[in-house]
Amino acid sequence: MLGITLTGCSTLGYYAHLAAGEMAVLRARVPIKQLIADPHVDQALRARLQLALRARAFASDTLKLPRNKSYTSYADIHRPFVMWNVFATPELSLQPVEHCFLFAGCVAYQGFYRHDRAQALADKLKQEGDDIWIGGVPAYSTLGHFADPLLSTMDRWNDDELVGTIFHELAHQEFYVRDDTAFNESFATFVQREGLRQWHADRHLPPPDPAAARRQKQFTELVLATRKKLKILYESDVSDANKRTRKAQTFAEMHREYRHLRDTEWQGNTDYDHWFDTPLNNAKLLPFGLYDRGVPAFAALFKRCDGDWTRFYAAVRKIGNEPASQRDAFLGNTSPHASAASP
């Protein structure tokens, strides 16, 4: 059930907003090679752009991702995020409020190039009783419709974040299933992580910080475990009032478990403190269910394809073209076709 209906003037106004925002980004593009050759360009930016071009070549040469003009230009957009996504769920459900669009199909969020417009939708959905969360978007893919640039919003990232995002967004251009955010994002997240592993090995770099990887894994597991508890609660026969009480208790328990992890196993590392700066609710958990849920399934599929990227993408297309119920079963590693998906 949609929280809003994109029809009539509201649809036209929203598409006009998207078109204007995208055109502004595209107009800001400058070829990376031109910037690298410009003696007035900041040395730190030049080094980042050189790294991006090496990663772009690796993506096509080694990971077999699309070879096109995406991420061969740079755009300074003079704001911290290029877009803001609004995630929403009903108060007592983890089912996302979906929004349907011409090219992307139905997705579990709605994006805006202006924060005030994102806030206006969030306020509307909150008034209707939904849980909402606004997440800043530093990069995105137009699925090959345009030559996507690197953005100034990515300047503050470390090298792995920059390189991994190029792999992630190109994966969306390699294959994309309409109306299936979880499949698309889990696929792209796997390509990002495995691509980074191969990038490090190819360049004889030390592997990504194992402590940081362990923290990320433990934090994600904590979030997914909380989602599982809430799913069981929301599907139970207890009263709504009881569900609301236990929902609050579940989020409080999650916060306590996080603090215990941070202060003991992580020795005071505060990398994830900022995530708790805004109130916890169902909508805030959505990206984890979408981006992480199916990564193990894609990892297993890649292994069955003997680490051959071309065979892997063919297998992904085969599964992606199956009915939604079978794609969903694959993400949960229960598909009867999963072991036979490799060509």
Coordinates of C-alpha atoms in Angstrom, one line a residue:
M1 CA 0.0 0.0 0.0
L2 CA 1.4 3.3 -1.0
G3 CA 1.7 6.1 1.5
I4 CA 1.1 8.6 -1.3
T5 CA -0.3 8.2 -4.7
L6 CA 1.9 9.6 -7.5
T7 CA -0.8 10.8 -9.9
G8 CA -1.9 13.9 -11.7
C9 CA -0.1 17.2 -10.8
S10 CA 1.8 15.6 -7.9
T11 CA 3.5 13.2 -10.3
L12 CA 4.3 15.9 -12.8
G13 CA 5.7 18.1 -10.1
Y14 CA 7.9 15.4 -8.7
Y15 CA 9.2 14.3 -12.1
A16 CA 10.0 18.0 -12.9
H17 CA 11.9 18.2 -9.6
L18 CA 13.9 15.1 -10.5
A19 CA 14.6 16.3 -14.0
A20 CA 15.8 19.7 -12.8
G21 CA 18.0 18.1 -10.2
E22 CA 19.6 15.6 -12.5
M23 CA 20.2 18.3 -15.2
A24 CA 21.9 20.5 -12.7
V25 CA 24.3 17.6 -11.8
L26 CA 25.0 16.8 -15.4
R27 CA 25.7 20.5 -16.2
A28 CA 28.3 20.6 -13.5
R29 CA 30.3 17.7 -15.0
V30 CA 33.9 18.3 -16.0
P31 CA 36.0 15.5 -17.6
I32 CA 38.4 14.0 -15.0
K33 CA 41.3 14.0 -17.4
Q34 CA 40.8 17.8 -17.9
L35 CA 40.9 18.4 -14.2
I36 CA 44.0 16.2 -13.7
A37 CA 45.8 18.3 -16.3
D38 CA 44.7 21.6 -14.8
P39 CA 47.7 23.0 -12.7
H40 CA 45.3 25.0 -10.5
V41 CA 43.4 21.9 -9.3
D42 CA 44.1 21.0 -5.6
Q43 CA 46.7 18.3 -5.3
A44 CA 44.5 16.2 -3.0
L45 CA 41.6 16.3 -5.4
R46 CA 43.9 15.5 -8.3
A47 CA 45.1 12.4 -6.4
R48 CA 41.5 11.3 -5.7
L49 CA 40.6 11.7 -9.4
Q50 CA 43.6 9.7 -10.5
L51 CA 42.5 7.0 -8.1
A52 CA 39.0 7.1 -9.4
L53 CA 40.2 6.6 -13.0
R54 CA 42.3 3.6 -12.0
A55 CA 39.3 2.1 -10.2
R56 CA 37.1 2.8 -13.2
A57 CA 39.4 0.9 -15.5
F58 CA 39.7 -2.0 -13.0
A59 CA 35.9 -2.2 -12.8
S60 CA 35.6 -2.9 -16.5
D61 CA 38.9 -4.8 -17.1
T62 CA 38.7 -7.1 -14.1
L63 CA 35.2 -7.0 -12.7
K64 CA 33.6 -7.0 -16.2
L65 CA 31.3 -4.1 -15.3
P66 CA 30.0 -1.8 -18.1
R67 CA 32.6 0.2 -20.0
N68 CA 31.1 3.6 -20.6
K69 CA 31.6 7.2 -19.7
S70 CA 30.1 6.9 -16.2
Y71 CA 32.5 8.1 -13.5
T72 CA 34.9 9.6 -16.0
S73 CA 33.8 13.1 -15.1
Y74 CA 33.5 15.1 -11.9
A75 CA 30.8 17.4 -10.6
D76 CA 31.1 19.9 -7.7
I77 CA 27.5 20.3 -6.5
H78 CA 28.2 22.4 -3.4
R79 CA 26.2 20.5 -0.8
P80 CA 26.8 17.6 1.5
F81 CA 24.5 15.1 -0.3
V82 CA 23.3 14.9 -3.9
M83 CA 19.9 13.6 -2.8
W84 CA 17.9 12.7 0.4
N85 CA 15.9 9.5 0.5
V86 CA 12.7 9.2 2.5
F87 CA 12.1 5.7 3.9
A88 CA 8.8 4.9 5.5
T89 CA 7.0 1.9 7.1
P90 CA 3.7 1.5 8.9
E91 CA 4.0 1.9 12.7
L92 CA 3.7 -1.8 13.3
S93 CA 5.3 -3.3 10.2
L94 CA 8.6 -3.6 8.5
Q95 CA 7.0 -3.5 5.1
P96 CA 8.3 -0.4 3.2
V97 CA 6.0 2.2 1.9
E98 CA 6.9 1.9 -1.8
H99 CA 6.9 4.5 -4.6
C100 CA 6.7 3.6 -8.3
F101 CA 8.4 5.4 -11.1
L102 CA 8.8 5.2 -14.8
F103 CA 12.4 3.8 -15.1
A104 CA 13.2 2.3 -11.7
G105 CA 9.9 0.6 -11.1
C106 CA 8.7 0.4 -7.5
V107 CA 11.4 1.2 -4.8
A108 CA 11.3 1.3 -1.0
Y109 CA 12.1 5.0 -0.8
Q110 CA 11.5 8.3 -2.5
G111 CA 14.5 10.6 -3.4
F112 CA 14.7 14.4 -3.5
Y113 CA 17.4 16.8 -4.6
R114 CA 16.3 19.2 -1.9
H115 CA 16.2 18.4 1.8
D116 CA 13.2 20.6 2.4
R117 CA 11.1 18.6 -0.1
A118 CA 12.3 15.3 1.5
Q119 CA 11.3 16.7 4.9
A120 CA 7.9 17.8 3.6
L121 CA 7.1 14.2 2.5
A122 CA 8.5 12.8 5.7
D123 CA 6.3 15.1 7.8
K124 CA 3.2 14.1 5.7
L125 CA 3.9 10.4 6.1
K126 CA 4.6 10.8 9.9
Q127 CA 1.2 12.6 10.3
E128 CA -0.4 9.6 8.6
G129 CA 1.1 7.4 11.3
D130 CA 4.1 6.0 9.5
D131 CA 7.6 5.6 10.9
I132 CA 10.0 7.7 8.7
W133 CA 13.7 8.2 8.3
I134 CA 15.6 10.6 5.9
G135 CA 18.9 9.3 4.7
G136 CA 21.5 11.5 2.8
V137 CA 22.6 10.1 -0.5
P138 CA 26.2 10.9 -1.5
A139 CA 26.1 9.0 -4.9
Y140 CA 23.6 7.2 -7.1
S141 CA 23.2 5.5 -10.5
T142 CA 20.9 6.5 -13.3
L143 CA 21.1 2.9 -14.5
G144 CA 23.1 3.9 -17.6
H145 CA 20.5 6.5 -18.8
F146 CA 23.2 9.2 -18.3
A147 CA 26.9 9.3 -17.8
D148 CA 27.0 9.5 -14.1
P149 CA 29.8 11.7 -12.7
L150 CA 31.9 11.4 -9.5
L151 CA 30.5 13.9 -7.1
S152 CA 32.0 16.4 -4.6
T153 CA 29.9 14.6 -2.0
M154 CA 32.4 11.7 -2.2
D155 CA 35.5 13.9 -1.6
R156 CA 35.5 13.2 2.2
W157 CA 35.5 9.5 1.8
N158 CA 38.5 7.2 2.3
D159 CA 39.9 5.3 -0.7
D160 CA 37.9 2.1 -0.2
E161 CA 34.6 4.0 0.1
L162 CA 35.3 5.8 -3.2
V163 CA 36.5 2.8 -5.1
G164 CA 33.7 0.5 -3.6
T165 CA 31.0 3.0 -4.5
I166 CA 32.2 3.1 -8.2
F167 CA 31.9 -0.7 -8.2
H168 CA 28.5 -0.6 -6.5
E169 CA 26.9 1.9 -8.8
L170 CA 28.3 0.3 -12.0
A171 CA 26.8 -3.0 -10.8
H172 CA 23.3 -1.4 -11.0
Q173 CA 24.1 -0.6 -14.6
E174 CA 25.1 -4.2 -15.2
F175 CA 21.8 -5.6 -14.0
Y176 CA 18.7 -4.2 -12.4
V177 CA 15.3 -5.7 -11.6
R178 CA 12.3 -3.5 -11.6
D179 CA 10.4 -3.5 -8.4
D180 CA 12.9 -5.4 -6.3
T181 CA 15.1 -3.1 -4.2
A182 CA 16.4 -5.9 -1.9
F183 CA 17.6 -8.0 -4.9
N184 CA 19.3 -5.0 -6.6
E185 CA 21.0 -3.6 -3.6
S186 CA 22.2 -7.0 -2.3
F187 CA 23.7 -7.7 -5.7
A188 CA 25.4 -4.4 -5.9
T189 CA 26.7 -4.6 -2.3
F190 CA 28.2 -8.0 -3.0
V191 CA 29.9 -6.7 -6.2
Q192 CA 31.2 -3.8 -4.1
R193 CA 32.7 -6.0 -1.4
E194 CA 34.2 -8.7 -3.6
G195 CA 35.4 -6.1 -6.0
L196 CA 37.2 -4.3 -3.2
R197 CA 38.8 -7.5 -2.1
Q198 CA 40.1 -8.2 -5.6
W199 CA 41.2 -4.5 -5.9
H200 CA 43.3 -4.8 -2.8
A201 CA 44.8 -8.1 -3.9
D202 CA 45.6 -6.8 -7.4
R203 CA 47.3 -3.7 -6.1
H204 CA 49.2 -5.6 -3.3
L205 CA 47.4 -3.5 -0.8
P206 CA 46.8 -4.8 2.7
P207 CA 43.3 -6.2 3.1
P208 CA 40.7 -3.8 4.4
D209 CA 41.0 -3.2 8.1
P210 CA 39.8 -6.5 9.7
A211 CA 38.7 -4.7 12.9
A212 CA 36.6 -2.3 10.9
A213 CA 35.1 -5.1 8.9
R214 CA 34.3 -7.0 12.1
R215 CA 32.6 -4.0 13.6
Q216 CA 30.5 -3.5 10.4
K217 CA 29.5 -7.2 10.5
Q218 CA 28.6 -7.1 14.1
F219 CA 26.6 -3.9 13.8
T220 CA 24.8 -5.2 10.8
E221 CA 24.0 -8.5 12.6
L222 CA 22.7 -6.5 15.5
V223 CA 20.3 -4.5 13.3
L224 CA 19.1 -7.6 11.4
A225 CA 18.5 -9.4 14.7
T226 CA 16.4 -6.5 15.8
R227 CA 14.5 -6.6 12.6
K228 CA 13.8 -10.3 13.1
K229 CA 12.5 -9.7 16.7
L230 CA 10.2 -6.9 15.4
K231 CA 8.9 -9.0 12.5
I232 CA 7.9 -11.8 14.9
L233 CA 6.3 -9.2 17.2
Y234 CA 4.3 -7.5 14.5
E235 CA 3.0 -10.8 13.1
S236 CA 1.9 -12.0 16.5
D237 CA -1.6 -11.9 17.9
V238 CA -1.0 -9.5 20.8
S239 CA -2.8 -6.2 20.9
D240 CA -1.5 -3.1 19.1
A241 CA -0.9 -1.4 22.5
N242 CA 1.2 -4.3 23.6
K243 CA 3.1 -4.3 20.3
R244 CA 3.9 -0.6 20.8
T245 CA 5.3 -1.2 24.3
R246 CA 7.4 -4.2 23.2
K247 CA 8.6 -2.3 20.1
A248 CA 10.0 0.5 22.3
Q249 CA 11.6 -2.2 24.6
T250 CA 13.2 -3.9 21.6
F251 CA 14.8 -0.7 20.3
A252 CA 16.0 0.1 23.9
E253 CA 17.5 -3.4 24.1
M254 CA 19.2 -2.8 20.7
H255 CA 20.8 0.4 22.0
R256 CA 22.0 -1.3 25.1
E257 CA 23.6 -4.1 23.1
Y258 CA 25.3 -1.6 20.9
R259 CA 26.8 0.3 23.8
H260 CA 28.1 -3.0 25.2
L261 CA 29.7 -3.9 21.9
R262 CA 31.2 -0.4 21.6
D263 CA 32.6 -0.2 25.2
T264 CA 33.9 -3.8 25.4
E265 CA 34.7 -5.6 22.2
W266 CA 35.3 -2.4 20.1
Q267 CA 37.4 -0.8 22.9
G268 CA 35.4 2.4 22.7
N269 CA 35.3 2.9 18.9
T270 CA 32.5 5.3 18.2
D271 CA 32.1 4.9 14.4
Y272 CA 28.4 4.0 14.7
D273 CA 27.4 6.4 17.4
H274 CA 26.1 8.9 14.9
W275 CA 23.5 6.3 13.7
F276 CA 21.8 6.5 17.1
D277 CA 21.7 10.3 17.1
T278 CA 18.1 10.2 15.6
P279 CA 15.3 8.2 17.1
L280 CA 15.2 4.5 16.3
N281 CA 12.2 3.2 14.3
N282 CA 11.2 0.7 11.7
A283 CA 12.1 2.9 8.8
K284 CA 15.6 3.4 10.0
L285 CA 16.1 -0.4 9.8
L286 CA 15.0 -0.6 6.1
P287 CA 18.3 0.0 4.4
F288 CA 19.9 -2.9 6.2
G289 CA 17.2 -5.4 5.1
L290 CA 17.6 -4.1 1.6
Y291 CA 21.3 -3.8 1.2
D292 CA 22.6 -6.7 3.3
R293 CA 19.9 -9.4 3.3
G294 CA 20.9 -11.2 0.2
V295 CA 24.7 -10.7 0.1
P296 CA 25.5 -14.2 1.4
A297 CA 23.3 -15.7 -1.4
F298 CA 25.2 -13.7 -4.1
A299 CA 28.6 -14.7 -2.5
A300 CA 27.6 -18.4 -2.7
L301 CA 26.5 -18.0 -6.3
F302 CA 29.8 -16.3 -7.2
K303 CA 31.6 -19.3 -5.7
R304 CA 29.5 -21.7 -7.7
C305 CA 30.5 -19.7 -10.8
D306 CA 34.2 -20.3 -9.8
G307 CA 34.8 -16.6 -9.4
D308 CA 34.1 -15.9 -13.1
W309 CA 32.4 -12.5 -13.3
T310 CA 30.9 -13.2 -16.7
R311 CA 29.3 -16.4 -15.6
F312 CA 28.2 -14.8 -12.4
Y313 CA 26.4 -12.0 -14.1
A314 CA 24.7 -14.5 -16.5
A315 CA 23.5 -16.5 -13.4
V316 CA 22.3 -13.3 -11.7
R317 CA 20.3 -12.4 -14.8
K318 CA 18.7 -15.9 -14.9
I319 CA 17.6 -15.6 -11.3
G320 CA 16.6 -11.9 -11.7
N321 CA 14.2 -12.9 -14.5
E322 CA 12.4 -15.5 -12.4
P323 CA 9.2 -14.6 -10.5
A324 CA 9.5 -12.4 -7.5
S325 CA 8.8 -15.3 -5.1
Q326 CA 11.7 -17.3 -6.4
R327 CA 14.0 -14.2 -6.3
D328 CA 13.0 -13.7 -2.7
A329 CA 13.6 -17.4 -1.9
F330 CA 17.1 -17.1 -3.5
L331 CA 17.9 -14.1 -1.2
G332 CA 17.1 -16.3 1.7
N333 CA 19.2 -19.1 0.4
T334 CA 16.1 -21.4 0.1
S335 CA 15.5 -21.3 -3.6
P336 CA 15.3 -24.7 -5.3
H337 CA 17.0 -23.2 -8.3
A338 CA 19.9 -21.6 -6.4
S339 CA 22.3 -24.5 -6.9
A340 CA 21.4 -24.7 -10.6
A341 CA 21.6 -21.0 -11.3
S342 CA 25.2 -21.1 -12.5
P343 CA 25.4 -21.6 -16.3

